[in-house]
mmCIF file with all atom_site columns, C-alpha atoms and ligand atoms in Angstrom:
data_model
loop_
_atom_site.group_PDB
_atom_site.id
_atom_site.type_symbol
_atom_site.label_atom_id
_atom_site.label_alt_id
_atom_site.label_comp_id
_atom_site.label_asym_id
_atom_site.label_entity_id
_atom_site.label_seq_id
_atom_site.pdbx_PDB_ins_code
_atom_site.Cartn_x
_atom_site.Cartn_y
_atom_site.Cartn_z
_atom_site.occupancy
_atom_site.B_iso_or_equiv
_atom_site.pdbx_formal_charge
_atom_site.auth_seq_id
_atom_site.auth_comp_id
_atom_site.auth_asym_id
_atom_site.auth_atom_id
_atom_site.pdbx_PDB_model_num
ATOM   1   C  CA  . MET A 1 1   ? 10.356  97.100  -9.016 1.00 0.00 ? 131 MET A CA  1
ATOM   2   C  CA  . GLU A 1 2   ? 12.520  99.148  -6.700 1.00 0.00 ? 132 GLU A CA  1
ATOM   3   C  CA  . GLU A 1 3   ? 11.055  102.340 -5.342 1.00 0.00 ? 133 GLU A CA  1
ATOM   4   C  CA  . LYS A 1 4   ? 12.496  105.503 -6.866 1.00 0.00 ? 134 LYS A CA  1
ATOM   5   C  CA  . GLN A 1 5   ? 14.800  107.409 -4.478 1.00 0.00 ? 135 GLN A CA  1
ATOM   6   C  CA  . TYR A 1 6   ? 14.996  111.152 -4.064 1.00 0.00 ? 136 TYR A CA  1
ATOM   7   C  CA  . HIS A 1 7   ? 17.579  113.429 -2.432 1.00 0.00 ? 137 HIS A CA  1
ATOM   8   C  CA  . ILE A 1 8   ? 16.037  115.979 -0.183 1.00 0.00 ? 138 ILE A CA  1
ATOM   9   C  CA  . THR A 1 9   ? 17.266  118.616 2.270  1.00 0.00 ? 139 THR A CA  1
ATOM   10  C  CA  . ILE A 1 10  ? 15.265  119.660 5.314  1.00 0.00 ? 140 ILE A CA  1
ATOM   11  C  CA  . GLN A 1 11  ? 16.042  122.543 7.674  1.00 0.00 ? 141 GLN A CA  1
ATOM   12  C  CA  . LEU A 1 12  ? 15.677  120.294 10.648 1.00 0.00 ? 142 LEU A CA  1
ATOM   13  C  CA  . ASN A 1 13  ? 15.618  122.162 13.945 1.00 0.00 ? 143 ASN A CA  1
ATOM   14  C  CA  . GLY A 1 14  ? 17.646  124.902 12.326 1.00 0.00 ? 144 GLY A CA  1
ATOM   15  C  CA  . GLU A 1 15  ? 20.278  122.673 10.665 1.00 0.00 ? 145 GLU A CA  1
ATOM   16  C  CA  . PRO A 1 16  ? 20.256  121.645 7.015  1.00 0.00 ? 146 PRO A CA  1
ATOM   17  C  CA  . ARG A 1 17  ? 20.002  117.827 6.852  1.00 0.00 ? 147 ARG A CA  1
ATOM   18  C  CA  . ALA A 1 18  ? 20.179  115.792 3.658  1.00 0.00 ? 148 ALA A CA  1
ATOM   19  C  CA  . PHE A 1 19  ? 18.367  112.475 3.232  1.00 0.00 ? 149 PHE A CA  1
ATOM   20  C  CA  . THR A 1 20  ? 17.725  109.949 0.503  1.00 0.00 ? 150 THR A CA  1
ATOM   21  C  CA  . VAL A 1 21  ? 14.111  108.933 0.629  1.00 0.00 ? 151 VAL A CA  1
ATOM   22  C  CA  . GLY A 1 22  ? 11.645  106.746 -1.181 1.00 0.00 ? 152 GLY A CA  1
ATOM   23  C  CA  . GLU A 1 23  ? 8.650   108.109 -3.052 1.00 0.00 ? 153 GLU A CA  1
ATOM   24  C  CA  . GLN A 1 24  ? 6.229   106.781 -0.440 1.00 0.00 ? 154 GLN A CA  1
ATOM   25  C  CA  . GLU A 1 25  ? 8.365   107.360 2.622  1.00 0.00 ? 155 GLU A CA  1
ATOM   26  C  CA  . THR A 1 26  ? 6.808   109.557 5.293  1.00 0.00 ? 156 THR A CA  1
ATOM   27  C  CA  . LEU A 1 27  ? 8.421   112.435 7.103  1.00 0.00 ? 157 LEU A CA  1
ATOM   28  C  CA  . LEU A 1 28  ? 7.780   110.569 10.357 1.00 0.00 ? 158 LEU A CA  1
ATOM   29  C  CA  . HIS A 1 29  ? 9.851   107.612 9.084  1.00 0.00 ? 159 HIS A CA  1
ATOM   30  C  CA  . VAL A 1 30  ? 12.713  109.914 8.104  1.00 0.00 ? 160 VAL A CA  1
ATOM   31  C  CA  . LEU A 1 31  ? 12.677  111.674 11.477 1.00 0.00 ? 161 LEU A CA  1
ATOM   32  C  CA  . ARG A 1 32  ? 12.587  108.519 13.534 1.00 0.00 ? 162 ARG A CA  1
ATOM   33  C  CA  . GLU A 1 33  ? 14.615  106.073 11.451 1.00 0.00 ? 163 GLU A CA  1
ATOM   34  C  CA  . LYS A 1 34  ? 17.114  108.279 9.621  1.00 0.00 ? 164 LYS A CA  1
ATOM   35  C  CA  . ALA A 1 35  ? 17.514  111.437 11.709 1.00 0.00 ? 165 ALA A CA  1
ATOM   36  C  CA  . GLY A 1 36  ? 17.395  109.573 15.042 1.00 0.00 ? 166 GLY A CA  1
ATOM   37  C  CA  . LEU A 1 37  ? 14.712  111.911 16.387 1.00 0.00 ? 167 LEU A CA  1
ATOM   38  C  CA  . THR A 1 38  ? 12.261  109.636 18.138 1.00 0.00 ? 168 THR A CA  1
ATOM   39  C  CA  . GLY A 1 39  ? 10.303  112.369 19.955 1.00 0.00 ? 169 GLY A CA  1
ATOM   40  C  CA  . ALA A 1 40  ? 7.561   112.338 17.298 1.00 0.00 ? 170 ALA A CA  1
ATOM   41  C  CA  . LYS A 1 41  ? 5.654   109.150 17.992 1.00 0.00 ? 171 LYS A CA  1
ATOM   42  C  CA  . LYS A 1 42  ? 4.101   106.617 15.660 1.00 0.00 ? 172 LYS A CA  1
ATOM   43  C  CA  . GLY A 1 43  ? 0.640   106.098 17.053 1.00 0.00 ? 173 GLY A CA  1
ATOM   44  C  CA  . CYS A 1 44  ? -2.110  105.392 14.535 1.00 0.00 ? 174 CYS A CA  1
ATOM   45  C  CA  . ASP A 1 45  ? 0.007   106.122 11.423 1.00 0.00 ? 175 ASP A CA  1
ATOM   46  C  CA  . LEU A 1 46  ? -3.275  107.282 9.868  1.00 0.00 ? 176 LEU A CA  1
ATOM   47  C  CA  . GLY A 1 47  ? -3.495  110.968 10.686 1.00 0.00 ? 177 GLY A CA  1
ATOM   48  C  CA  . GLU A 1 48  ? -5.932  110.448 13.548 1.00 0.00 ? 178 GLU A CA  1
ATOM   49  C  CA  . CYS A 1 49  ? -4.061  110.709 16.854 1.00 0.00 ? 179 CYS A CA  1
ATOM   50  C  CA  . GLY A 1 50  ? -1.588  113.609 16.491 1.00 0.00 ? 180 GLY A CA  1
ATOM   51  C  CA  . ALA A 1 51  ? 1.233   111.735 18.289 1.00 0.00 ? 181 ALA A CA  1
ATOM   52  C  CA  . CYS A 1 52  ? 3.499   112.386 15.285 1.00 0.00 ? 182 CYS A CA  1
ATOM   53  C  CA  . THR A 1 53  ? 2.865   116.155 15.162 1.00 0.00 ? 183 THR A CA  1
ATOM   54  C  CA  . VAL A 1 54  ? 5.800   118.381 14.104 1.00 0.00 ? 184 VAL A CA  1
ATOM   55  C  CA  . ILE A 1 55  ? 5.881   121.916 12.802 1.00 0.00 ? 185 ILE A CA  1
ATOM   56  C  CA  . MET A 1 56  ? 6.569   122.355 9.088  1.00 0.00 ? 186 MET A CA  1
ATOM   57  C  CA  . ASP A 1 57  ? 7.014   125.898 7.835  1.00 0.00 ? 187 ASP A CA  1
ATOM   58  C  CA  . GLY A 1 58  ? 5.144   127.206 10.873 1.00 0.00 ? 188 GLY A CA  1
ATOM   59  C  CA  . ARG A 1 59  ? 2.190   124.801 10.654 1.00 0.00 ? 189 ARG A CA  1
ATOM   60  C  CA  . ALA A 1 60  ? 1.477   121.796 12.839 1.00 0.00 ? 190 ALA A CA  1
ATOM   61  C  CA  . VAL A 1 61  ? 1.336   118.680 10.610 1.00 0.00 ? 191 VAL A CA  1
ATOM   62  C  CA  . ASN A 1 62  ? 0.846   114.990 11.210 1.00 0.00 ? 192 ASN A CA  1
ATOM   63  C  CA  . SER A 1 63  ? 4.236   113.770 10.005 1.00 0.00 ? 193 SER A CA  1
ATOM   64  C  CA  . CYS A 1 64  ? 2.847   110.285 9.363  1.00 0.00 ? 194 CYS A CA  1
ATOM   65  C  CA  . CYS A 1 65  ? 0.749   111.819 6.582  1.00 0.00 ? 195 CYS A CA  1
ATOM   66  C  CA  . VAL A 1 66  ? 3.464   113.986 4.983  1.00 0.00 ? 196 VAL A CA  1
ATOM   67  C  CA  . PHE A 1 67  ? 5.542   112.422 2.224  1.00 0.00 ? 197 PHE A CA  1
ATOM   68  C  CA  . ALA A 1 68  ? 9.202   113.151 2.967  1.00 0.00 ? 198 ALA A CA  1
ATOM   69  C  CA  . VAL A 1 69  ? 9.680   114.421 -0.588 1.00 0.00 ? 199 VAL A CA  1
ATOM   70  C  CA  . SER A 1 70  ? 7.186   117.176 0.076  1.00 0.00 ? 200 SER A CA  1
ATOM   71  C  CA  . ALA A 1 71  ? 9.296   118.337 3.048  1.00 0.00 ? 201 ALA A CA  1
ATOM   72  C  CA  . ASP A 1 72  ? 12.203  119.107 0.686  1.00 0.00 ? 202 ASP A CA  1
ATOM   73  C  CA  . GLY A 1 73  ? 13.408  122.620 1.315  1.00 0.00 ? 203 GLY A CA  1
ATOM   74  C  CA  . LYS A 1 74  ? 11.056  123.119 4.243  1.00 0.00 ? 204 LYS A CA  1
ATOM   75  C  CA  . ARG A 1 75  ? 11.711  124.081 7.863  1.00 0.00 ? 205 ARG A CA  1
ATOM   76  C  CA  . VAL A 1 76  ? 10.805  121.293 10.247 1.00 0.00 ? 206 VAL A CA  1
ATOM   77  C  CA  . GLU A 1 77  ? 10.766  121.642 14.018 1.00 0.00 ? 207 GLU A CA  1
ATOM   78  C  CA  . THR A 1 78  ? 10.507  118.664 16.329 1.00 0.00 ? 208 THR A CA  1
ATOM   79  C  CA  . ILE A 1 79  ? 10.254  118.411 20.072 1.00 0.00 ? 209 ILE A CA  1
ATOM   80  C  CA  . GLU A 1 80  ? 14.039  117.830 20.194 1.00 0.00 ? 210 GLU A CA  1
ATOM   81  C  CA  . GLY A 1 81  ? 14.586  121.353 18.794 1.00 0.00 ? 211 GLY A CA  1
ATOM   82  C  CA  . ILE A 1 82  ? 12.589  123.384 21.223 1.00 0.00 ? 212 ILE A CA  1
ATOM   83  C  CA  . GLY A 1 83  ? 14.092  122.773 24.668 1.00 0.00 ? 213 GLY A CA  1
ATOM   84  C  CA  . THR A 1 84  ? 16.528  120.692 26.660 1.00 0.00 ? 214 THR A CA  1
ATOM   85  C  CA  . GLU A 1 85  ? 16.316  118.983 30.003 1.00 0.00 ? 215 GLU A CA  1
ATOM   86  C  CA  . GLU A 1 86  ? 18.287  121.900 31.517 1.00 0.00 ? 216 GLU A CA  1
ATOM   87  C  CA  . HIS A 1 87  ? 16.401  124.577 29.596 1.00 0.00 ? 217 HIS A CA  1
ATOM   88  C  CA  . PRO A 1 88  ? 12.891  123.319 28.842 1.00 0.00 ? 218 PRO A CA  1
ATOM   89  C  CA  . HIS A 1 89  ? 10.577  125.326 26.599 1.00 0.00 ? 219 HIS A CA  1
ATOM   90  C  CA  . PRO A 1 90  ? 7.845   127.103 28.664 1.00 0.00 ? 220 PRO A CA  1
ATOM   91  C  CA  . LEU A 1 91  ? 5.324   124.599 27.210 1.00 0.00 ? 221 LEU A CA  1
ATOM   92  C  CA  . GLN A 1 92  ? 7.408   121.652 28.405 1.00 0.00 ? 222 GLN A CA  1
ATOM   93  C  CA  . GLN A 1 93  ? 7.720   123.184 31.873 1.00 0.00 ? 223 GLN A CA  1
ATOM   94  C  CA  . ALA A 1 94  ? 3.994   124.045 31.972 1.00 0.00 ? 224 ALA A CA  1
ATOM   95  C  CA  . PHE A 1 95  ? 2.996   120.476 31.021 1.00 0.00 ? 225 PHE A CA  1
ATOM   96  C  CA  . ILE A 1 96  ? 5.097   119.208 33.952 1.00 0.00 ? 226 ILE A CA  1
ATOM   97  C  CA  . ASP A 1 97  ? 3.817   121.863 36.376 1.00 0.00 ? 227 ASP A CA  1
ATOM   98  C  CA  . ALA A 1 98  ? 0.161   121.330 35.438 1.00 0.00 ? 228 ALA A CA  1
ATOM   99  C  CA  . GLY A 1 99  ? 0.473   117.550 35.686 1.00 0.00 ? 229 GLY A CA  1
ATOM   100 C  CA  . ALA A 1 100 ? -0.524  117.292 32.040 1.00 0.00 ? 230 ALA A CA  1
ATOM   101 C  CA  . ILE A 1 101 ? 1.692   114.266 31.413 1.00 0.00 ? 231 ILE A CA  1
ATOM   102 C  CA  . GLN A 1 102 ? 0.970   110.687 32.396 1.00 0.00 ? 232 GLN A CA  1
ATOM   103 C  CA  . CYS A 1 103 ? 2.363   108.034 30.032 1.00 0.00 ? 233 CYS A CA  1
ATOM   104 C  CA  . GLY A 1 104 ? 3.787   110.829 27.914 1.00 0.00 ? 234 GLY A CA  1
ATOM   105 C  CA  . PHE A 1 105 ? 3.150   109.177 24.553 1.00 0.00 ? 235 PHE A CA  1
ATOM   106 C  CA  . CYS A 1 106 ? 0.983   111.994 23.260 1.00 0.00 ? 236 CYS A CA  1
ATOM   107 C  CA  . THR A 1 107 ? 3.040   114.777 24.891 1.00 0.00 ? 237 THR A CA  1
ATOM   108 C  CA  . PRO A 1 108 ? 5.576   115.646 22.152 1.00 0.00 ? 238 PRO A CA  1
ATOM   109 C  CA  . GLY A 1 109 ? 2.766   115.941 19.606 1.00 0.00 ? 239 GLY A CA  1
ATOM   110 C  CA  . MET A 1 110 ? 0.625   117.947 22.023 1.00 0.00 ? 240 MET A CA  1
ATOM   111 C  CA  . ILE A 1 111 ? 3.466   120.336 22.753 1.00 0.00 ? 241 ILE A CA  1
ATOM   112 C  CA  . MET A 1 112 ? 4.300   120.843 19.055 1.00 0.00 ? 242 MET A CA  1
ATOM   113 C  CA  . ALA A 1 113 ? 0.631   121.495 18.208 1.00 0.00 ? 243 ALA A CA  1
ATOM   114 C  CA  . ALA A 1 114 ? 0.465   123.976 21.121 1.00 0.00 ? 244 ALA A CA  1
ATOM   115 C  CA  . LYS A 1 115 ? 3.687   125.665 20.029 1.00 0.00 ? 245 LYS A CA  1
ATOM   116 C  CA  . ALA A 1 116 ? 2.394   126.145 16.500 1.00 0.00 ? 246 ALA A CA  1
ATOM   117 C  CA  . LEU A 1 117 ? -0.679  127.768 18.036 1.00 0.00 ? 247 LEU A CA  1
ATOM   118 C  CA  . LEU A 1 118 ? 1.207   130.082 20.383 1.00 0.00 ? 248 LEU A CA  1
ATOM   119 C  CA  . ASP A 1 119 ? 3.689   131.053 17.659 1.00 0.00 ? 249 ASP A CA  1
ATOM   120 C  CA  . ARG A 1 120 ? 0.868   132.435 15.512 1.00 0.00 ? 250 ARG A CA  1
ATOM   121 C  CA  . ASN A 1 121 ? -1.531  133.450 18.292 1.00 0.00 ? 251 ASN A CA  1
ATOM   122 C  CA  . PRO A 1 122 ? 0.157   134.199 21.619 1.00 0.00 ? 252 PRO A CA  1
ATOM   123 C  CA  . HIS A 1 123 ? -3.176  134.898 23.368 1.00 0.00 ? 253 HIS A CA  1
ATOM   124 C  CA  . PRO A 1 124 ? -5.542  132.138 22.319 1.00 0.00 ? 254 PRO A CA  1
ATOM   125 C  CA  . THR A 1 125 ? -9.020  131.838 23.753 1.00 0.00 ? 255 THR A CA  1
ATOM   126 C  CA  . LYS A 1 126 ? -10.052 128.544 25.353 1.00 0.00 ? 256 LYS A CA  1
ATOM   127 C  CA  . GLU A 1 127 ? -12.038 127.751 22.222 1.00 0.00 ? 257 GLU A CA  1
ATOM   128 C  CA  . GLU A 1 128 ? -8.982  128.440 20.012 1.00 0.00 ? 258 GLU A CA  1
ATOM   129 C  CA  . VAL A 1 129 ? -6.873  126.166 22.222 1.00 0.00 ? 259 VAL A CA  1
ATOM   130 C  CA  . ARG A 1 130 ? -9.481  123.438 21.975 1.00 0.00 ? 260 ARG A CA  1
ATOM   131 C  CA  . GLN A 1 131 ? -9.722  123.770 18.252 1.00 0.00 ? 261 GLN A CA  1
ATOM   132 C  CA  . ALA A 1 132 ? -5.924  123.765 17.744 1.00 0.00 ? 262 ALA A CA  1
ATOM   133 C  CA  . MET A 1 133 ? -5.607  120.656 19.914 1.00 0.00 ? 263 MET A CA  1
ATOM   134 C  CA  . SER A 1 134 ? -8.569  118.810 18.475 1.00 0.00 ? 264 SER A CA  1
ATOM   135 C  CA  . GLY A 1 135 ? -6.379  116.545 16.327 1.00 0.00 ? 265 GLY A CA  1
ATOM   136 C  CA  . ASN A 1 136 ? -4.307  115.413 19.295 1.00 0.00 ? 266 ASN A CA  1
ATOM   137 C  CA  . LEU A 1 137 ? -5.683  112.525 21.343 1.00 0.00 ? 267 LEU A CA  1
ATOM   138 C  CA  . CYS A 1 138 ? -4.656  111.602 24.859 1.00 0.00 ? 268 CYS A CA  1
ATOM   139 C  CA  . ARG A 1 139 ? -5.698  108.368 26.498 1.00 0.00 ? 269 ARG A CA  1
ATOM   140 C  CA  . CYS A 1 140 ? -4.535  109.302 29.990 1.00 0.00 ? 270 CYS A CA  1
ATOM   141 C  CA  . THR A 1 141 ? -4.968  112.812 31.266 1.00 0.00 ? 271 THR A CA  1
ATOM   142 C  CA  . GLY A 1 142 ? -8.308  114.152 30.173 1.00 0.00 ? 272 GLY A CA  1
ATOM   143 C  CA  . TYR A 1 143 ? -7.838  117.405 28.408 1.00 0.00 ? 273 TYR A CA  1
ATOM   144 C  CA  . GLU A 1 144 ? -8.376  119.912 31.195 1.00 0.00 ? 274 GLU A CA  1
ATOM   145 C  CA  . LYS A 1 145 ? -4.770  119.830 32.462 1.00 0.00 ? 275 LYS A CA  1
ATOM   146 C  CA  . ILE A 1 146 ? -3.441  120.047 28.935 1.00 0.00 ? 276 ILE A CA  1
ATOM   147 C  CA  . GLU A 1 147 ? -5.509  123.149 28.278 1.00 0.00 ? 277 GLU A CA  1
ATOM   148 C  CA  . GLN A 1 148 ? -4.406  124.551 31.641 1.00 0.00 ? 278 GLN A CA  1
ATOM   149 C  CA  . ALA A 1 149 ? -0.729  123.916 30.714 1.00 0.00 ? 279 ALA A CA  1
ATOM   150 C  CA  . ILE A 1 150 ? -1.142  125.741 27.420 1.00 0.00 ? 280 ILE A CA  1
ATOM   151 C  CA  . GLY A 1 151 ? -2.688  128.722 29.218 1.00 0.00 ? 281 GLY A CA  1
ATOM   152 C  CA  . MET A 1 152 ? 0.210   128.783 31.683 1.00 0.00 ? 282 MET A CA  1
ATOM   153 C  CA  . ALA A 1 153 ? 2.799   128.612 28.884 1.00 0.00 ? 283 ALA A CA  1
ATOM   154 C  CA  . ALA A 1 154 ? 0.997   131.376 26.964 1.00 0.00 ? 284 ALA A CA  1
ATOM   155 C  CA  . GLU A 1 155 ? 1.393   133.616 30.009 1.00 0.00 ? 285 GLU A CA  1
ATOM   156 C  CA  . VAL A 1 156 ? 5.095   132.853 30.308 1.00 0.00 ? 286 VAL A CA  1
ATOM   157 C  CA  . VAL A 1 157 ? 5.668   133.389 26.571 1.00 0.00 ? 287 VAL A CA  1
ATOM   158 C  CA  . ALA A 1 158 ? 3.742   136.685 26.690 1.00 0.00 ? 288 ALA A CA  1
ATOM   159 C  CA  . ARG A 1 159 ? 5.731   137.894 29.729 1.00 0.00 ? 289 ARG A CA  1
ATOM   160 C  CA  . TYR A 1 160 ? 8.978   136.966 27.980 1.00 0.00 ? 290 TYR A CA  1
ATOM   161 C  CA  . ALA A 1 161 ? 7.939   138.769 24.797 1.00 0.00 ? 291 ALA A CA  1
ATOM   162 C  CA  . GLN A 1 162 ? 6.913   141.803 26.846 1.00 0.00 ? 292 GLN A CA  1
ATOM   163 C  CA  . GLY A 1 163 ? 10.272  141.789 28.690 1.00 0.00 ? 293 GLY A CA  1
ATOM   164 C  CA  . LYS A 1 164 ? 12.124  141.651 25.382 1.00 0.00 ? 294 LYS A CA  1
ATOM   165 C  CA  . GLY A 1 165 ? 10.002  144.492 24.050 1.00 0.00 ? 295 GLY A CA  1
ATOM   166 C  CA  . GLU A 1 166 ? 10.771  146.602 27.114 1.00 0.00 ? 296 GLU A CA  1
ATOM   167 C  CA  . GLN A 1 167 ? 14.494  145.995 26.762 1.00 0.00 ? 297 GLN A CA  1
ATOM   168 C  CA  . ALA A 1 168 ? 14.482  146.926 23.078 1.00 0.00 ? 298 ALA A CA  1
HETATM 169 S  S1  . FES B 2 .   ? 0.713   108.649 14.192 1.00 0.00 ? 186 FES B S1  1
HETATM 170 FE FE1 . FES B 2 .   ? 0.345   110.351 12.898 1.00 0.00 ? 186 FES B FE1 1
HETATM 171 S  S2  . FES B 2 .   ? -1.635  111.008 13.421 1.00 0.00 ? 186 FES B S2  1
HETATM 172 FE FE2 . FES B 2 .   ? -1.333  109.188 14.579 1.00 0.00 ? 186 FES B FE2 1
HETATM 173 S  S1  . FES B 2 .   ? -0.303  111.179 28.599 1.00 0.00 ? 187 FES B S1  1
HETATM 174 FE FE1 . FES B 2 .   ? -0.687  109.161 27.916 1.00 0.00 ? 187 FES B FE1 1
HETATM 175 S  S2  . FES B 2 .   ? -1.637  109.364 25.974 1.00 0.00 ? 187 FES B S2  1
HETATM 176 FE FE2 . FES B 2 .   ? -1.482  111.369 26.763 1.00 0.00 ? 187 FES B FE2 1
#
């Protein structure tokens, strides 16, 4: 029997995008195969590695474990929506500056998990950083440089927020 199809709309990186999806189809599949956004990676496909992390309505989620139908009407942010090569997000710049990238496979998921953290808690403690990143695995770097990068980005984000506050 053919899988039932649903029409959904996602606010994807700020733009409304409509998709027709199967009942069992994951958000990760829609992002990679239908939206052409291949930044979120398919690692374990089991909710264990965090390579597929995106932000849905302000929360970091493993997109391999989210049914696309449940993303209907939600805001989804992917790595493609947060910075460009010319204007990287402070987290992207900090990962480069701290040498927190080797093969890079885990990096988009790491950055999205870190962004979700800094969006809700701009001054996380080391322990809070560790906890927020505990679902994201990296086979290459060790985690010290990643934690360092998040600390550096937090400082930049805080300075930027302060600057904006002063101007207001
Ligand atoms: S691919 Fe989703 S958690 Fe590993
Ligand atoms: S940089 Fe290779 S898995 Fe993290």
